[in-house]
Amino acid sequence: MENTENNLIMDVLAQALPGRSQDQVLPFGLVYAGMRWGRDSRHGQVPLNEQGHPMNGCRSSEDYHFYVRWLADHLSTLEAQPSKEQTGLCIYLDRMLPEDAVLMLGMNVALYQSDTEGMETWIEEGEPFEAFFANWMENWPEEDEERPDEAVIREEYAQVAREMEEKQRCCPDVRHADVGYRVPLSRILRRFVELEERVRLVDAFYQSYNDYISK
């Protein structure tokens, strides 16, 4: 993006988020400008439902509230180091107000999912990057003069493939959106002793995720 566009975004965010420092607003600006942080599925534990089966997804509001409460408690004891991919994300989140941090994290999760769904389909079908990229360029708008950098897209394709392999190895059936971002989410939650505060923040994370995944 042009510097003037970046400055405009930051000015709008500063007005929307009064009382924050530039470091606390910057992560929102980075996400709006197109930066994304990928997934880390090493910590995919889920609770058991009433039938004693893993709760890999939520089918009702009751399931959701049970899961959110379990997650808020579970992540308060997760002491894990972030992956290389998420180290920078955690640094940004540590500087933010907790309420802002969960909103920004939910945004990133939803937008990264939307950005990579097409790649995931091709990877699941065993297609090489060359086939994916050729198809993508065939459908690239003619009026858009700015062409994607093939080397950058190739690395993104490889990263998504690695993330998919890790999830298949660690927690193949888990569908919860938080599962790839539990370390950064835990760092936010561990600032609070009270369970109800952590529950509120997990719920805010999911509200943010749902808002952006539906756009």
XYZ file of N, CA and C in Angstrom:
645
model
N 0.838 -1.197 0.000
C 0.000 0.000 0.000
C 0.877 1.252 0.000
N 0.335 2.325 -0.559
C 1.049 3.581 -0.562
C 1.140 4.108 0.865
N 2.191 4.886 1.140
C 2.342 5.453 2.470
C 1.153 6.320 2.855
N 0.611 7.060 1.876
C -0.533 7.918 2.181
C -1.734 7.077 2.613
N -1.927 5.903 1.981
C -3.023 5.015 2.376
C -2.791 4.459 3.765
N -1.552 4.078 4.044
C -1.230 3.571 5.379
C -1.470 4.634 6.438
N -1.056 5.851 6.145
C -1.248 6.942 7.098
C -2.724 7.209 7.330
N -3.518 7.111 6.267
C -4.960 7.335 6.394
C -5.581 6.271 7.292
N -5.182 5.008 7.077
C -5.690 3.926 7.918
C -5.345 4.170 9.384
N -4.100 4.546 9.635
C -3.674 4.776 11.017
C -4.413 5.959 11.638
N -4.672 6.990 10.853
C -5.421 8.144 11.368
C -6.844 7.742 11.750
N -7.480 6.938 10.902
C -8.846 6.480 11.185
C -8.868 5.607 12.431
N -7.884 4.715 12.535
C -7.818 3.828 13.695
C -7.548 4.601 14.982
N -6.691 5.610 14.910
C -6.390 6.415 16.091
C -7.643 7.118 16.600
N -8.496 7.548 15.675
C -9.751 8.191 16.072
C -10.733 7.177 16.637
N -10.727 5.956 16.062
C -11.655 4.913 16.520
C -11.213 4.293 17.845
N -9.908 4.406 18.147
C -9.348 3.801 19.363
C -8.633 4.867 20.185
N -9.359 5.809 20.757
C -8.705 6.897 21.501
C -8.021 6.383 22.759
N -6.953 7.074 23.123
C -6.249 6.735 24.349
C -5.217 5.638 24.191
N -5.084 5.081 22.975
C -4.070 4.047 22.746
C -2.808 4.673 22.170
N -1.686 4.021 22.470
C -0.427 4.451 21.875
C -0.361 3.944 20.438
N 0.605 4.469 19.692
C 0.770 4.026 18.309
C 1.080 2.526 18.243
N 1.867 2.030 19.192
C 2.184 0.602 19.223
C 0.939 -0.244 19.455
N -0.038 0.298 20.168
C -1.261 -0.448 20.447
C -2.235 -0.423 19.277
N -2.124 0.584 18.430
C -3.003 0.699 17.267
C -2.402 0.012 16.042
N -1.089 -0.003 15.958
C -0.383 -0.509 14.779
C -0.844 -1.903 14.324
N -1.030 -2.883 15.223
C -1.427 -4.208 14.744
C -2.724 -4.216 13.947
N -3.690 -3.398 14.339
C -4.911 -3.289 13.547
C -4.591 -2.775 12.149
N -3.717 -1.770 12.077
C -3.340 -1.213 10.781
C -2.661 -2.240 9.903
N -1.818 -3.077 10.491
C -1.126 -4.110 9.712
C -2.115 -5.111 9.126
N -3.111 -5.511 9.925
C -4.111 -6.464 9.426
C -4.933 -5.837 8.309
N -5.359 -4.579 8.503
C -6.121 -3.898 7.452
C -5.295 -3.728 6.184
N -3.975 -3.594 6.328
C -3.094 -3.418 5.172
C -2.766 -4.739 4.480
N -3.209 -5.858 5.057
C -3.025 -7.140 4.388
C -2.079 -8.110 5.057
N -1.481 -7.728 6.177
C -0.573 -8.650 6.860
C -1.385 -9.718 7.588
N -0.881 -10.960 7.551
C -1.565 -12.067 8.215
C -0.532 -12.918 8.959
N -0.989 -13.555 10.056
C -0.166 -14.514 10.783
C -0.833 -15.882 10.679
N -0.026 -16.884 10.331
C -0.545 -18.218 10.100
C -0.807 -19.007 11.368
N -1.131 -20.287 11.188
C -1.632 -21.134 12.270
C -0.544 -22.008 12.905
N -0.840 -22.416 14.131
C 0.017 -23.321 14.897
C -0.918 -24.294 15.611
N -1.017 -25.518 15.114
C -2.024 -26.466 15.615
C -1.454 -27.489 16.594
N -0.363 -27.148 17.254
C 0.258 -28.113 18.162
C -0.548 -28.363 19.424
N -1.434 -27.437 19.776
C -2.139 -27.515 21.061
C -3.640 -27.674 20.817
N -4.045 -28.834 20.330
C -5.415 -29.033 19.865
C -6.333 -29.800 20.788
N -6.041 -29.816 22.072
C -6.895 -30.548 23.009
C -8.297 -29.933 23.052
N -9.318 -30.781 23.183
C -10.701 -30.325 23.321
C -11.357 -31.058 24.483
N -12.450 -30.495 25.034
C -13.145 -31.179 26.126
C -14.002 -32.332 25.594
N -14.498 -33.142 26.502
C -15.422 -34.211 26.144
C -16.856 -33.733 26.361
N -17.751 -34.169 25.481
C -19.159 -33.821 25.653
C -19.838 -34.790 26.632
N -21.156 -34.660 26.780
C -21.880 -35.487 27.747
C -21.808 -36.966 27.420
N -21.592 -37.286 26.154
C -21.495 -38.679 25.730
C -20.065 -39.214 25.839
N -19.154 -38.363 26.286
C -17.781 -38.783 26.432
C -16.968 -38.714 25.159
N -17.499 -38.006 24.139
C -16.788 -37.869 22.875
C -16.113 -36.504 22.790
N -14.997 -36.402 22.070
C -14.342 -35.101 21.926
C -15.277 -34.063 21.297
N -15.311 -32.886 21.879
C -16.142 -31.806 21.343
C -15.336 -31.076 20.267
N -15.372 -31.630 19.061
C -14.574 -31.081 17.960
C -15.210 -29.866 17.307
N -16.467 -29.598 17.614
C -17.169 -28.438 17.088
C -18.355 -28.133 17.978
N -19.035 -27.036 17.723
C -20.203 -26.635 18.511
C -21.443 -26.679 17.630
N -22.451 -27.421 18.070
C -23.682 -27.574 17.293
C -24.840 -26.765 17.852
N -24.646 -26.130 18.983
C -25.721 -25.368 19.617
C -25.115 -24.266 20.459
N -25.962 -23.338 20.911
C -25.474 -22.268 21.787
C -25.004 -22.832 23.119
N -25.653 -23.920 23.552
C -25.212 -24.561 24.797
C -23.801 -25.121 24.642
N -23.552 -25.775 23.497
C -22.206 -26.277 23.222
C -21.189 -25.140 23.235
N -21.566 -24.039 22.582
C -20.655 -22.902 22.473
C -20.290 -22.357 23.852
N -21.287 -22.128 24.686
C -21.014 -21.552 26.007
C -20.188 -22.507 26.869
N -20.463 -23.809 26.752
C -19.653 -24.786 27.477
C -18.211 -24.754 26.987
N -18.036 -24.721 25.677
C -16.687 -24.747 25.105
C -15.909 -23.489 25.453
N -16.544 -22.335 25.348
C -15.868 -21.071 25.648
C -15.393 -21.054 27.101
N -16.237 -21.545 27.985
C -15.851 -21.571 29.396
C -14.696 -22.547 29.627
N -14.769 -23.709 28.974
C -13.668 -24.669 29.088
C -12.373 -24.070 28.548
N -12.451 -23.418 27.389
C -11.256 -22.860 26.763
C -10.641 -21.768 27.629
N -11.491 -20.919 28.215
C -10.994 -19.846 29.071
C -10.229 -20.403 30.265
N -10.667 -21.531 30.776
C -9.964 -22.171 31.886
C -8.714 -22.900 31.400
N -8.851 -23.638 30.314
C -7.745 -24.439 29.789
C -6.547 -23.576 29.395
N -6.798 -22.485 28.692
C -5.693 -21.667 28.197
C -5.010 -20.872 29.295
N -5.656 -20.734 30.443
C -5.012 -20.013 31.543
C -3.843 -20.794 32.110
N -3.766 -22.089 31.782
C -2.662 -22.926 32.271
C -1.721 -23.371 31.154
N -1.976 -22.906 29.929
C -1.122 -23.287 28.808
C 0.134 -22.421 28.810
N 1.245 -23.025 29.099
C 2.516 -22.303 29.114
C 3.386 -22.860 27.997
N 3.181 -22.339 26.820
C 3.902 -22.812 25.642
C 4.518 -21.628 24.917
N 5.641 -21.871 24.294
C 6.301 -20.833 23.510
C 5.638 -20.726 22.140
N 5.526 -19.526 21.609
C 4.924 -19.386 20.280
C 5.800 -19.991 19.196
N 5.161 -20.391 18.120
C 5.908 -20.854 16.960
C 6.659 -19.679 16.346
N 7.585 -19.985 15.459
C 8.327 -18.924 14.772
C 7.369 -18.009 14.026
N 6.344 -18.581 13.394
C 5.369 -17.802 12.636
C 4.610 -16.832 13.529
N 4.334 -17.217 14.778
C 3.475 -16.409 15.641
C 4.239 -15.595 16.684
N 5.566 -15.645 16.655
C 6.346 -14.895 17.641
C 6.090 -13.395 17.537
N 6.122 -12.867 16.327
C 5.865 -11.442 16.142
C 4.453 -11.061 16.542
N 3.491 -11.927 16.217
C 2.101 -11.681 16.603
C 1.992 -11.546 18.114
N 2.643 -12.428 18.850
C 2.572 -12.380 20.307
C 3.187 -11.100 20.855
N 4.258 -10.632 20.239
C 4.874 -9.377 20.676
C 3.892 -8.226 20.526
N 3.208 -8.172 19.385
C 2.205 -7.120 19.184
C 1.073 -7.233 20.197
N 0.562 -8.444 20.409
C -0.569 -8.631 21.321
C -0.203 -8.266 22.751
N 1.026 -8.550 23.154
C 1.457 -8.240 24.519
C 1.399 -6.746 24.809
N 1.508 -5.927 23.783
C 1.504 -4.473 23.968
C 0.091 -3.888 23.981
N -0.874 -4.662 23.522
C -2.231 -4.148 23.330
C -3.082 -4.315 24.585
N -4.148 -3.506 24.679
C -5.147 -3.744 25.709
C -5.801 -5.099 25.437
N -6.136 -5.853 26.470
C -6.701 -7.193 26.243
C -7.923 -7.201 25.336
N -8.812 -6.236 25.523
C -10.024 -6.181 24.702
C -9.686 -5.941 23.236
N -8.704 -5.087 22.971
C -8.264 -4.838 21.593
C -7.549 -6.061 21.031
N -6.759 -6.714 21.867
C -5.955 -7.849 21.410
C -6.832 -8.993 20.906
N -7.909 -9.310 21.625
C -8.765 -10.411 21.166
C -9.519 -10.030 19.895
N -9.883 -8.754 19.749
C -10.555 -8.317 18.524
C -9.620 -8.439 17.326
N -8.377 -7.964 17.505
C -7.404 -8.029 16.415
C -7.087 -9.476 16.068
N -6.956 -10.339 17.087
C -6.660 -11.742 16.830
C -7.808 -12.416 16.092
N -9.040 -12.140 16.484
C -10.192 -12.695 15.770
C -10.246 -12.254 14.319
N -9.913 -10.982 14.076
C -9.832 -10.474 12.703
C -8.824 -11.275 11.887
N -7.633 -11.421 12.448
C -6.569 -12.117 11.731
C -6.964 -13.553 11.410
N -7.548 -14.252 12.381
C -7.931 -15.650 12.171
C -8.931 -15.756 11.018
N -9.945 -14.904 11.029
C -10.980 -14.958 9.994
C -10.416 -14.599 8.621
N -9.628 -13.539 8.552
C -9.107 -13.084 7.267
C -8.077 -14.055 6.704
N -7.261 -14.643 7.576
C -6.293 -15.635 7.100
C -7.024 -16.857 6.551
N -8.072 -17.281 7.248
C -8.872 -18.411 6.764
C -9.461 -18.109 5.391
N -10.022 -16.916 5.233
C -10.608 -16.534 3.948
C -9.552 -16.462 2.850
N -8.385 -15.931 3.193
C -7.311 -15.771 2.210
C -6.767 -17.102 1.708
N -6.784 -18.123 2.555
C -6.103 -19.377 2.221
C -7.041 -20.510 1.829
N -8.336 -20.291 1.852
C -9.276 -21.376 1.523
C -9.049 -21.918 0.117
N -8.792 -21.022 -0.840
C -8.549 -21.475 -2.204
C -7.314 -22.354 -2.301
N -6.248 -21.928 -1.655
C -5.027 -22.736 -1.647
C -5.280 -24.106 -1.020
N -6.018 -24.132 0.071
C -6.263 -25.392 0.774
C -6.962 -26.398 -0.135
N -7.893 -25.920 -0.949
C -8.606 -26.820 -1.861
C -7.644 -27.477 -2.838
N -6.748 -26.680 -3.409
C -5.775 -27.222 -4.362
C -4.797 -28.168 -3.667
N -4.376 -27.824 -2.456
C -3.441 -28.676 -1.719
C -4.106 -30.003 -1.364
N -5.363 -29.960 -0.932
C -6.086 -31.190 -0.592
C -6.210 -32.121 -1.793
N -6.299 -31.535 -2.975
C -6.410 -32.338 -4.198
C -5.054 -32.782 -4.732
N -3.984 -32.440 -4.003
C -2.646 -32.871 -4.388
C -2.047 -32.123 -5.556
N -2.575 -30.933 -5.837
C -2.093 -30.158 -6.975
C -0.811 -29.398 -6.618
N 0.155 -29.366 -7.510
C 1.387 -28.604 -7.254
C 1.123 -27.106 -7.343
N 2.060 -26.351 -6.809
C 1.908 -24.901 -6.829
C 1.755 -24.373 -8.251
N 2.501 -24.938 -9.197
C 2.466 -24.430 -10.571
C 1.064 -24.470 -11.153
N 0.321 -25.535 -10.861
C -1.044 -25.647 -11.368
C -1.953 -24.618 -10.707
N -1.804 -24.450 -9.388
C -2.595 -23.454 -8.670
C -2.332 -22.056 -9.206
N -1.053 -21.714 -9.369
C -0.699 -20.359 -9.775
C -1.139 -20.081 -11.212
N -1.012 -21.069 -12.084
C -1.438 -20.891 -13.474
C -2.932 -20.628 -13.535
N -3.697 -21.368 -12.759
C -5.147 -21.159 -12.718
C -5.492 -19.790 -12.153
N -4.762 -19.400 -11.129
C -5.005 -18.098 -10.502
C -4.764 -16.973 -11.501
N -3.672 -17.058 -12.248
C -3.350 -16.005 -13.199
C -4.324 -15.973 -14.375
N -4.854 -17.131 -14.749
C -5.863 -17.160 -15.818
C -7.093 -16.353 -15.440
N -7.380 -16.321 -14.140
C -8.568 -15.620 -13.658
C -8.259 -14.244 -13.075
N -7.022 -13.800 -13.244
C -6.633 -12.488 -12.708
C -7.292 -11.389 -13.544
N -7.912 -10.396 -12.906
C -8.586 -9.321 -13.654
C -7.625 -8.588 -14.586
N -8.017 -8.455 -15.839
C -7.149 -7.796 -16.821
C -6.880 -6.344 -16.467
N -7.854 -5.706 -15.822
C -7.683 -4.287 -15.511
C -6.742 -4.054 -14.334
N -6.406 -5.113 -13.608
C -5.497 -4.989 -12.465
C -4.063 -5.144 -12.965
N -3.350 -4.040 -13.046
C -1.996 -4.055 -13.593
C -0.972 -4.629 -12.617
N -1.261 -4.582 -11.323
C -0.309 -5.074 -10.319
C -0.438 -6.589 -10.194
N 0.537 -7.307 -10.730
C 0.518 -8.767 -10.713
C 1.123 -9.301 -9.416
N 0.634 -10.428 -8.929
C 1.200 -10.998 -7.700
C 2.617 -11.494 -7.909
N 3.410 -11.449 -6.863
C 4.786 -11.928 -6.887
C 4.766 -13.450 -6.768
N 5.185 -14.146 -7.821
C 5.103 -15.606 -7.829
C 5.905 -16.227 -6.695
N 7.065 -15.689 -6.400
C 7.897 -16.252 -5.338
C 7.217 -16.131 -3.980
N 6.573 -15.000 -3.737
C 5.867 -14.793 -2.470
C 4.691 -15.756 -2.353
N 3.920 -15.894 -3.434
C 2.762 -16.790 -3.413
C 3.213 -18.247 -3.268
N 4.343 -18.583 -3.862
C 4.880 -19.951 -3.733
C 5.192 -20.269 -2.268
N 5.803 -19.327 -1.565
C 6.124 -19.548 -0.154
C 4.841 -19.642 0.674
N 3.841 -18.812 0.356
C 2.572 -18.891 1.071
C 1.912 -20.254 0.855
N 1.976 -20.751 -0.350
C 1.400 -22.059 -0.686
C 2.096 -23.156 0.126
N 3.414 -23.070 0.219
C 4.176 -24.054 0.987
C 3.860 -23.942 2.478
N 3.697 -22.723 2.972
C 3.370 -22.536 4.383
C 2.009 -23.128 4.707
N 1.025 -22.873 3.859
C -0.314 -23.420 4.091
C -0.272 -24.947 4.065
N 0.503 -25.511 3.170
C 0.639 -26.968 3.108
C 1.248 -27.507 4.404
N 2.249 -26.816 4.937
C 2.853 -27.240 6.198
C 1.854 -27.151 7.344
N 1.080 -26.092 7.358
C 0.075 -25.927 8.409
C -0.994 -27.012 8.325
N -1.403 -27.356 7.126
C -2.408 -28.405 6.957
C -1.872 -29.752 7.421
N -0.618 -30.023 7.122
C -0.006 -31.289 7.542
C 0.095 -31.340 9.063
N 0.461 -30.235 9.687
C 0.563 -30.198 11.140
C -0.802 -30.421 11.790
N -1.835 -29.773 11.267
C -3.175 -29.954 11.838
C -3.645 -31.397 11.677
N -3.371 -31.990 10.531
C -3.746 -33.380 10.303
C -3.027 -34.301 11.284
N -1.818 -33.951 11.636
C -1.031 -34.768 12.556
C -1.454 -34.559 14.006
N -1.823 -33.335 14.377
C -2.064 -33.011 15.786
C -3.535 -33.057 16.196
N -4.424 -32.569 15.350
C -5.845 -32.476 15.737
C -6.719 -32.441 14.482
N -6.748 -33.532 13.723
C -7.393 -33.528 12.406
C -8.887 -33.234 12.410
N -9.582 -33.567 13.488
C -11.039 -33.429 13.494
C -11.539 -32.165 14.168
N -10.644 -31.405 14.773
C -11.053 -30.215 15.527
C -11.385 -29.075 14.564
N -12.581 -28.484 14.751
C -13.041 -27.436 13.833
C -13.089 -26.051 14.491
N -12.755 -25.942 15.750
C -12.822 -24.649 16.434
C -11.806 -23.670 15.839
N -12.251 -22.443 15.613
C -11.397 -21.453 14.945
C -10.173 -21.081 15.764
N -10.250 -21.230 17.067
C -9.133 -20.825 17.920
C -7.962 -21.795 17.893
N -8.176 -23.012 17.363
C -7.208 -24.081 17.589
C -5.820 -23.769 17.012
N -5.762 -22.956 15.985
C -4.471 -22.609 15.401
C -3.806 -21.411 16.050
N -4.470 -20.836 17.064
C -3.960 -19.596 17.670
C -4.048 -19.644 19.190
N -3.851 -20.810 19.759
C -4.040 -20.945 21.201
C -2.917 -20.309 22.014
N -1.706 -20.330 21.516
C -0.619 -19.710 22.276
C -0.823 -18.201 22.385
N -1.047 -17.476 21.283
C -1.293 -16.038 21.443
C -2.538 -15.729 22.265
N -3.596 -16.519 22.099
C -4.805 -16.274 22.890
C -4.541 -16.519 24.370
N -3.749 -17.530 24.681
C -3.453 -17.821 26.087
C -2.678 -16.683 26.741
N -1.829 -16.016 25.975
C -1.030 -14.919 26.539
C -1.933 -13.746 26.941
N -3.004 -13.562 26.197
C -3.967 -12.518 26.562
C -4.732 -12.922 27.810
N -5.207 -14.154 27.849
C -6.057 -14.611 28.946
C -5.303 -14.702 30.264
N -4.035 -15.027 30.215
C -3.282 -15.221 31.448
C -3.025 -13.917 32.206
N -3.427 -12.802 31.620
C -3.325 -11.536 32.357
C -4.387 -11.442 33.456
N -5.381 -12.328 33.402
C -6.513 -12.242 34.323
C -6.602 -13.483 35.201
N -6.861 -13.248 36.481
C -7.056 -14.348 37.429
C -8.501 -14.838 37.380
N -9.452 -13.911 37.220
C -10.867 -14.250 37.287
C -11.307 -14.987 36.022
N -11.949 -16.136 36.216
C -12.427 -16.930 35.088
C -13.426 -16.154 34.241
N -14.321 -15.399 34.877
C -15.358 -14.692 34.120
C -14.755 -13.659 33.170
N -13.659 -13.047 33.558
C -12.990 -12.099 32.662
C -12.410 -12.831 31.460
N -11.839 -13.997 31.681
C -11.293 -14.775 30.577
C -12.401 -15.268 29.648
N -13.520 -15.686 30.215
C -14.666 -16.109 29.406
C -15.134 -14.958 28.520
N -15.200 -13.765 29.091
C -15.628 -12.586 28.328
C -14.693 -12.323 27.155
N -13.414 -12.488 27.362
C -12.451 -12.235 26.294
C -12.503 -13.308 25.213
N -12.682 -14.571 25.595
C -12.809 -15.633 24.587
C -14.061 -15.393 23.749
N -15.147 -15.010 24.398
C -16.371 -14.714 23.665
C -16.167 -13.541 22.711
N -15.436 -12.517 23.149
C -15.151 -11.364 22.282
C -14.295 -11.776 21.096
N -13.340 -12.678 21.324
C -12.535 -13.209 20.224
C -13.439 -13.864 19.179
N -14.359 -14.690 19.624
C -15.225 -15.386 18.676
C -16.213 -14.448 17.993
N -16.667 -13.424 18.711
C -17.545 -12.447 18.066
C -16.808 -11.720 16.948
N -15.547 -11.366 17.204
C -14.732 -10.716 16.175
C -14.520 -11.651 14.986
N -14.166 -12.880 15.285
C -13.983 -13.875 14.217
C -15.246 -14.012 13.377
N -16.384 -14.156 14.022
C -17.646 -14.347 13.295
C -18.003 -13.123 12.460
N -17.710 -11.930 12.988
C -17.990 -10.708 12.224
C -17.200 -10.677 10.919
N -15.940 -11.058 10.958
C -15.089 -10.941 9.770
C -15.184 -12.144 8.838
N -15.492 -13.318 9.359
C -15.598 -14.484 8.488
C -16.882 -14.409 7.668
N -17.849 -13.635 8.123
C -19.107 -13.541 7.403
C -19.121 -12.429 6.369
N -18.039 -11.650 6.282
C -17.990 -10.525 5.340
C -17.518 -10.987 3.969
